[in-house]
Coordinates of C-alpha atoms and ligand atoms in Angstrom, one line a residue:
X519 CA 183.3 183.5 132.5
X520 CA 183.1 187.4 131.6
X521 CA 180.8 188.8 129.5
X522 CA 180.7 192.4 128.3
X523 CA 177.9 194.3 127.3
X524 CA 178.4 197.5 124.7
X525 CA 175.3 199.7 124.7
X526 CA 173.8 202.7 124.2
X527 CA 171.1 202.1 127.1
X528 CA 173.0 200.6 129.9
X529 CA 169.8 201.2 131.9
X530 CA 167.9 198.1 130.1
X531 CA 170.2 195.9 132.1
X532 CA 169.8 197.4 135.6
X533 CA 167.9 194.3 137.2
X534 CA 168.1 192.1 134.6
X535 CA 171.1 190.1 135.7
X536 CA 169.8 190.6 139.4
X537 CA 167.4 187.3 139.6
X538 CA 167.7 183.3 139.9
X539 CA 170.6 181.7 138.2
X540 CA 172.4 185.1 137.1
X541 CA 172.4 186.3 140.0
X542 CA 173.6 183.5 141.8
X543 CA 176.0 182.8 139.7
X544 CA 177.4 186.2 139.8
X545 CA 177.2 186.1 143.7
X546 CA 179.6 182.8 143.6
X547 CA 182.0 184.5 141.4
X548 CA 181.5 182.0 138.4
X549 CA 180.3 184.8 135.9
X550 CA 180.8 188.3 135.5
X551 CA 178.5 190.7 133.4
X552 CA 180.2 194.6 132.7
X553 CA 177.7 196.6 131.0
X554 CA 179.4 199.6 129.3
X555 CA 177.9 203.1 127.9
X556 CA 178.9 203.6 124.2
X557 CA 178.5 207.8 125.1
X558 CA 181.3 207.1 127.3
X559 CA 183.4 206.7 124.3
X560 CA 181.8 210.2 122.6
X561 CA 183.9 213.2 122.7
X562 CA 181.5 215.7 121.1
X563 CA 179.2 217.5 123.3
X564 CA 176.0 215.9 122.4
X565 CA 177.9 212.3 122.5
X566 CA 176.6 211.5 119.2
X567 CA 177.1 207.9 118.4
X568 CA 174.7 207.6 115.4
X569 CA 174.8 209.7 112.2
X570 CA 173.3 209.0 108.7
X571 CA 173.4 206.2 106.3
X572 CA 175.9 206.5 103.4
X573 CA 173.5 205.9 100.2
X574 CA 170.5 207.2 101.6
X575 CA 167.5 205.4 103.2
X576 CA 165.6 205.4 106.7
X577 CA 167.2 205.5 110.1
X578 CA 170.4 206.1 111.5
X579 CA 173.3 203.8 111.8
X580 CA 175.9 203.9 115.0
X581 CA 179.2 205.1 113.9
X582 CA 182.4 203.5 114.2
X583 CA 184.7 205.7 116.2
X584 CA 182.4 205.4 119.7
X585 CA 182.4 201.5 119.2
X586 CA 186.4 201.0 118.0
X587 CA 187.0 203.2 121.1
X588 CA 184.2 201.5 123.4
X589 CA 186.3 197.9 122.5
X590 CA 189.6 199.4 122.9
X591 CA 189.1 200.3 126.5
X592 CA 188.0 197.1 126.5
X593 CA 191.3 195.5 125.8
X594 CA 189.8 194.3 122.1
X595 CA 192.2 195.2 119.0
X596 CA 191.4 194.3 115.5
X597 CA 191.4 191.4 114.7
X598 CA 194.1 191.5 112.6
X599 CA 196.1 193.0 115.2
X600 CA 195.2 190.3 118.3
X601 CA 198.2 188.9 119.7
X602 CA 197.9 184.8 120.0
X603 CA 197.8 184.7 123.4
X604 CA 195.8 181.9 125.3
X605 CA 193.4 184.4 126.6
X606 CA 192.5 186.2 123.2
X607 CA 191.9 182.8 121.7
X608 CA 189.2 181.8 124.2
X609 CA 187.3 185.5 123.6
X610 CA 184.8 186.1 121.1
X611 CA 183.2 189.7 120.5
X612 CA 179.6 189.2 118.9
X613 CA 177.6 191.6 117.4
X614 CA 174.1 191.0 118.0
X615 CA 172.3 191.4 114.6
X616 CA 168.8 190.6 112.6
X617 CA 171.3 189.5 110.3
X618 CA 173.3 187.2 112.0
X619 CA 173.4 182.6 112.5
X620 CA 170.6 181.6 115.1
X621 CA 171.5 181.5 118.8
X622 CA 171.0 177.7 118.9
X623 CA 171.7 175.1 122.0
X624 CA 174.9 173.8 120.4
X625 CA 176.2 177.5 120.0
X626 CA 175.3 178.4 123.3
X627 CA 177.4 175.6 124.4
X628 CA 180.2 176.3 122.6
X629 CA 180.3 179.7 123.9
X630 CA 180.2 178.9 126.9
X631 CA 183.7 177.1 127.0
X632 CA 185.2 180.7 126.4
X633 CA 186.4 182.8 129.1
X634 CA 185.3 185.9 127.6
X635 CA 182.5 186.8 125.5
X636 CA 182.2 190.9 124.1
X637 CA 178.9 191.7 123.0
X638 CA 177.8 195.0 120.8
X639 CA 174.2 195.8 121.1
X640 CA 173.4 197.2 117.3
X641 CA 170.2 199.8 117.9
X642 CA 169.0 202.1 115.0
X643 CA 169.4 200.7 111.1
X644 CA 172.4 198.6 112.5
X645 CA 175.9 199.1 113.4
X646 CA 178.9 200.7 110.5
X647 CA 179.9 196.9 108.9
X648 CA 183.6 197.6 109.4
X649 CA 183.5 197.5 113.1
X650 CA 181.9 193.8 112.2
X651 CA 184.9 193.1 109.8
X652 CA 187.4 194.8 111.9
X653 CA 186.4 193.5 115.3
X654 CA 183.9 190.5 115.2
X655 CA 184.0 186.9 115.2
X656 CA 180.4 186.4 115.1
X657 CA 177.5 187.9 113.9
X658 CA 174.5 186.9 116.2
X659 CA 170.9 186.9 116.2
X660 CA 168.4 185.5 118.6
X661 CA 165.5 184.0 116.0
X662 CA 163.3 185.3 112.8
X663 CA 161.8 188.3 114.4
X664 CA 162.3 192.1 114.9
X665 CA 163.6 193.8 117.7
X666 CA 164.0 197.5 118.4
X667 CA 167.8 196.7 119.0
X668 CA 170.4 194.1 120.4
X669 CA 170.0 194.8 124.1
X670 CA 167.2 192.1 125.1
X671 CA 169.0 189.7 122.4
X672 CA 172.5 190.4 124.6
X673 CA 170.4 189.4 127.8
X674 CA 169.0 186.0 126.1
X675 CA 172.7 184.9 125.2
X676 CA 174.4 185.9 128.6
X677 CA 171.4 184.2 130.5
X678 CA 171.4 181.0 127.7
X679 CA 175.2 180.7 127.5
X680 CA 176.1 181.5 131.5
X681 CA 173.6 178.5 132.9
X682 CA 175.7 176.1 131.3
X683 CA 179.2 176.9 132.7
X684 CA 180.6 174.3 134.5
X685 CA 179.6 175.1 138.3
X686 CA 176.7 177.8 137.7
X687 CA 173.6 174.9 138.1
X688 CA 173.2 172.8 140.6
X689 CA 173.6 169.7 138.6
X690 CA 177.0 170.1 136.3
X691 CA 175.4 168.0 133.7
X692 CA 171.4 169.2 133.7
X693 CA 172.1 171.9 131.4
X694 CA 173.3 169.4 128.4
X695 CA 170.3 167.2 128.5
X696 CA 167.2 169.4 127.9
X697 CA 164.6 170.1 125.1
X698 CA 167.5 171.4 122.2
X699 CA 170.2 170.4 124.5
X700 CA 170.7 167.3 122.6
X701 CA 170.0 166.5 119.0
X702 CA 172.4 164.0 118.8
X703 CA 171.0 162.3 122.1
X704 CA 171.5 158.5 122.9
X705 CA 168.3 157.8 124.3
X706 CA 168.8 154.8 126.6
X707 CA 165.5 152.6 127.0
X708 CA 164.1 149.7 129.0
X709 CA 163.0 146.1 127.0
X710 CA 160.2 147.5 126.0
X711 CA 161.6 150.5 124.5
X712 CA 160.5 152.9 127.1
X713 CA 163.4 155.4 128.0
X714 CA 164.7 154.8 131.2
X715 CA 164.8 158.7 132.0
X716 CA 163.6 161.6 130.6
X717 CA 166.9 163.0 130.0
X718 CA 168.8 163.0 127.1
X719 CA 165.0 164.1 125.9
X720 CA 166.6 163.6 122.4
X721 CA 165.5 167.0 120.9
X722 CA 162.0 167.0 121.8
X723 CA 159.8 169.4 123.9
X724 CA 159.3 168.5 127.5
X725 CA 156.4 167.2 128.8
X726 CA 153.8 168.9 130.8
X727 CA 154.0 169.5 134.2
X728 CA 151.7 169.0 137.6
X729 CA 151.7 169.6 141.1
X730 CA 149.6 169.8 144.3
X731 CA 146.3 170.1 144.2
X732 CA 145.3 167.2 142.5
X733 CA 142.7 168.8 141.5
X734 CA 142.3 172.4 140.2
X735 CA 140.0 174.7 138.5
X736 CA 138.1 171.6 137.1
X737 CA 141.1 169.3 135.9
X738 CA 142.0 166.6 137.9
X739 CA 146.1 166.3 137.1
X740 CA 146.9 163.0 135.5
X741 CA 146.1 159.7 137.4
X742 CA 149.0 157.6 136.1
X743 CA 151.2 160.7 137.6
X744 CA 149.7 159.9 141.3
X745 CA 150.0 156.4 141.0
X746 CA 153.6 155.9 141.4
X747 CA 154.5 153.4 138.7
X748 CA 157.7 154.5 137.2
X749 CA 157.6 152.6 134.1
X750 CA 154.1 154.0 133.0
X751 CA 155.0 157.3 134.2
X752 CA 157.7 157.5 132.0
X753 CA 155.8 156.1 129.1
X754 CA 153.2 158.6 129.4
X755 CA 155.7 161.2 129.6
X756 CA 157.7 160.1 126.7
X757 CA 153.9 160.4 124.9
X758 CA 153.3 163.8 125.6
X759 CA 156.2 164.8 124.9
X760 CA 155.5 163.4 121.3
X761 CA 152.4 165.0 121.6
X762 CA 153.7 168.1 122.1
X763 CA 156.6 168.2 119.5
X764 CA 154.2 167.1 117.1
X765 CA 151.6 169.8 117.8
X766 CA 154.2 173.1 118.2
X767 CA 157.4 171.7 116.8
X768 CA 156.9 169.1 113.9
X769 CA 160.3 170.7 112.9
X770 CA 161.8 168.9 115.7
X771 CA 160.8 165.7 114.6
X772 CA 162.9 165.1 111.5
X773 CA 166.1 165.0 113.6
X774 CA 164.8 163.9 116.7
X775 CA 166.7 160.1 118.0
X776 CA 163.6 158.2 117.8
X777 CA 163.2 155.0 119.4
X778 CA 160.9 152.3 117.6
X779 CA 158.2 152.3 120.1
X780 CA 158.5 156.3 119.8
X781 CA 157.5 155.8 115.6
X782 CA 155.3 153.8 116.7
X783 CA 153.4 156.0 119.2
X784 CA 154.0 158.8 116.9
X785 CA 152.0 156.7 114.1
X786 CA 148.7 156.3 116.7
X787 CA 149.3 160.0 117.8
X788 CA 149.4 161.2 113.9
X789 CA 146.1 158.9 113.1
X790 CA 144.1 159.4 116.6
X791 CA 144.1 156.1 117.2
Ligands
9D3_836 C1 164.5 197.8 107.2 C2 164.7 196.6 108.1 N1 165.2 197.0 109.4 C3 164.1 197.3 110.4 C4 162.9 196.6 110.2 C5 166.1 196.0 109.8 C6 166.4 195.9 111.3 C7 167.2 196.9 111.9 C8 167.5 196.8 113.2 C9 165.8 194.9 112.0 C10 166.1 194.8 113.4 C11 166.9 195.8 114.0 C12 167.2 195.7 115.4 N2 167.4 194.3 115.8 C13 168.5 193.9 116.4 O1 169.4 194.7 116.7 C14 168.7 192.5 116.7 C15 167.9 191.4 116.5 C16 166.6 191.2 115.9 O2 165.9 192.2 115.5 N3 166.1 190.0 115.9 C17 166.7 188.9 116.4 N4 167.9 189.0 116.9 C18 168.5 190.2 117.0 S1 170.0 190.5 117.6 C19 169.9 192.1 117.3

């Protein structure tokens, strides 16, 4: 999978791709990241890419010619003009955006079945809205916050959407089965209604974590953990991960796959019982 990066600080991503997963993935030859210099595509002598809002109002807005040019080199026509081929239907180019649908799991996924993903990093006020109706498909943001711009928003979807090509973790499958991965999960569970693994967590938050020492700065890690009985590990896992969704996430909850023992632990959890 390629992804390319349109930005006016091409500097912001000088080590960021260069750690863990990325970068191994990159070293294997299973994703590619370009990161490309919108001044690049200037031709003035101060390589403006920014000039003033039609209408009036604060800040600046990137102008289209850089961009239009930027893509073009690229290989990326208008939409309008893409020929049908098998590799234009498999590329995307996203404008990252305040304005744009949530970078979700289930997104994520889908874009990861593409071969190409182009993404423009908006900075300023935002980016002239006829390169977005000329050129792109999509019209991402990352979540209900502000950034200064589209360049750390670009770095969560290349790092979200490259760990789950086919090949890039260890385990093909891990990446479909984790908190978000799966809101439509089949939870699988024992007789007594205790899931027989934790994964397929069924859209809720993991469960906490422990390792060696046993004990540390006062807190003694869980003894059912260090007892080795799988059955009530996983029961006590499936628990805090109740507890967990229900404390930070009660969002979650309404379309969690909940099992009946799971409403029922829920119920205790909810009345302190
Ligand atoms: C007057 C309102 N503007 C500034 C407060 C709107 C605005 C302009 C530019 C808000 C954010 C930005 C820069 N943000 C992005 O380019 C961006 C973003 C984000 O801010 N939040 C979540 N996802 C993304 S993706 C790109």
């Amino acid at each position: 999978m390629h992804f390319d990066i349109i930005t006016i600080f091409p500097g912001f991503f000088a080590g960021i791709f260069e750690h863990g997963i990325v970068r191994r993935a990159q070293a294997e030859g299973l994703v590619t990241v370009g990161v490309h210099d919108l001044r690049a595509y200037t031709h003035d002598r101060h390589r403006t890419v920014d000039d003033r809002p039609f209408g009036g109002g604060e800040g600046m807005v990137l102008k289209p010619e850089p961009l239009a040019e930027a893509l073009a080199g690229l290989g990326m026509e208008p939409k309008a003009a893409r020929a049908q081929t098998e590799v234009a239907e498999r590329t995307r180019v996203i404008l990252l955006s305040a304005q744009g649908r949530t970078l979700t799991q289930p997104l994520a996924r889908e874009l990861a079945g593409l071969e190409r993903v182009v993404l423009i990093c908006g900075r300023y006020e935002g980016v002239d809205e006829r390169i977005n109706q000329l050129y792109c498909d999509m019209e991402l943001s990352i979540g209900d916050y502000v950034l200064s711009g589209g360049e750390l928003a670009a770095a969560v979807v290349v790092d979200t959407v490259m760990r789950l090509v086919p090949g890039v973790l260890g385990n093909e499958a891990s990446g479909e089965f984790e908190s978000f991965g799966v809101a439509d999960a089949e939870i699988t569970t024992d007789q007594t209604g205790v899931p027989r693994s934790q994964h397929g967590a069924g859209g809720l938050l993991d469960y906490p974590h422990y390792t060696r020492p046993a004990e540390f700065g006062g807190l003694q890690a869980p003894e059912v953990l260090l007892q080795g009985d799988h059955q009530q590990i996983r029961r006590w896992r499936r628990e805090q991960q109740l507890r967990k969704t229900l404390a930070n996430r009660p969002d979650l909850l309404e379309r969690a796959s909940l099992s009946d023992e799971d409403k029922r632990l829920l119920d205790s959890i909810r009345t302190g019982s």
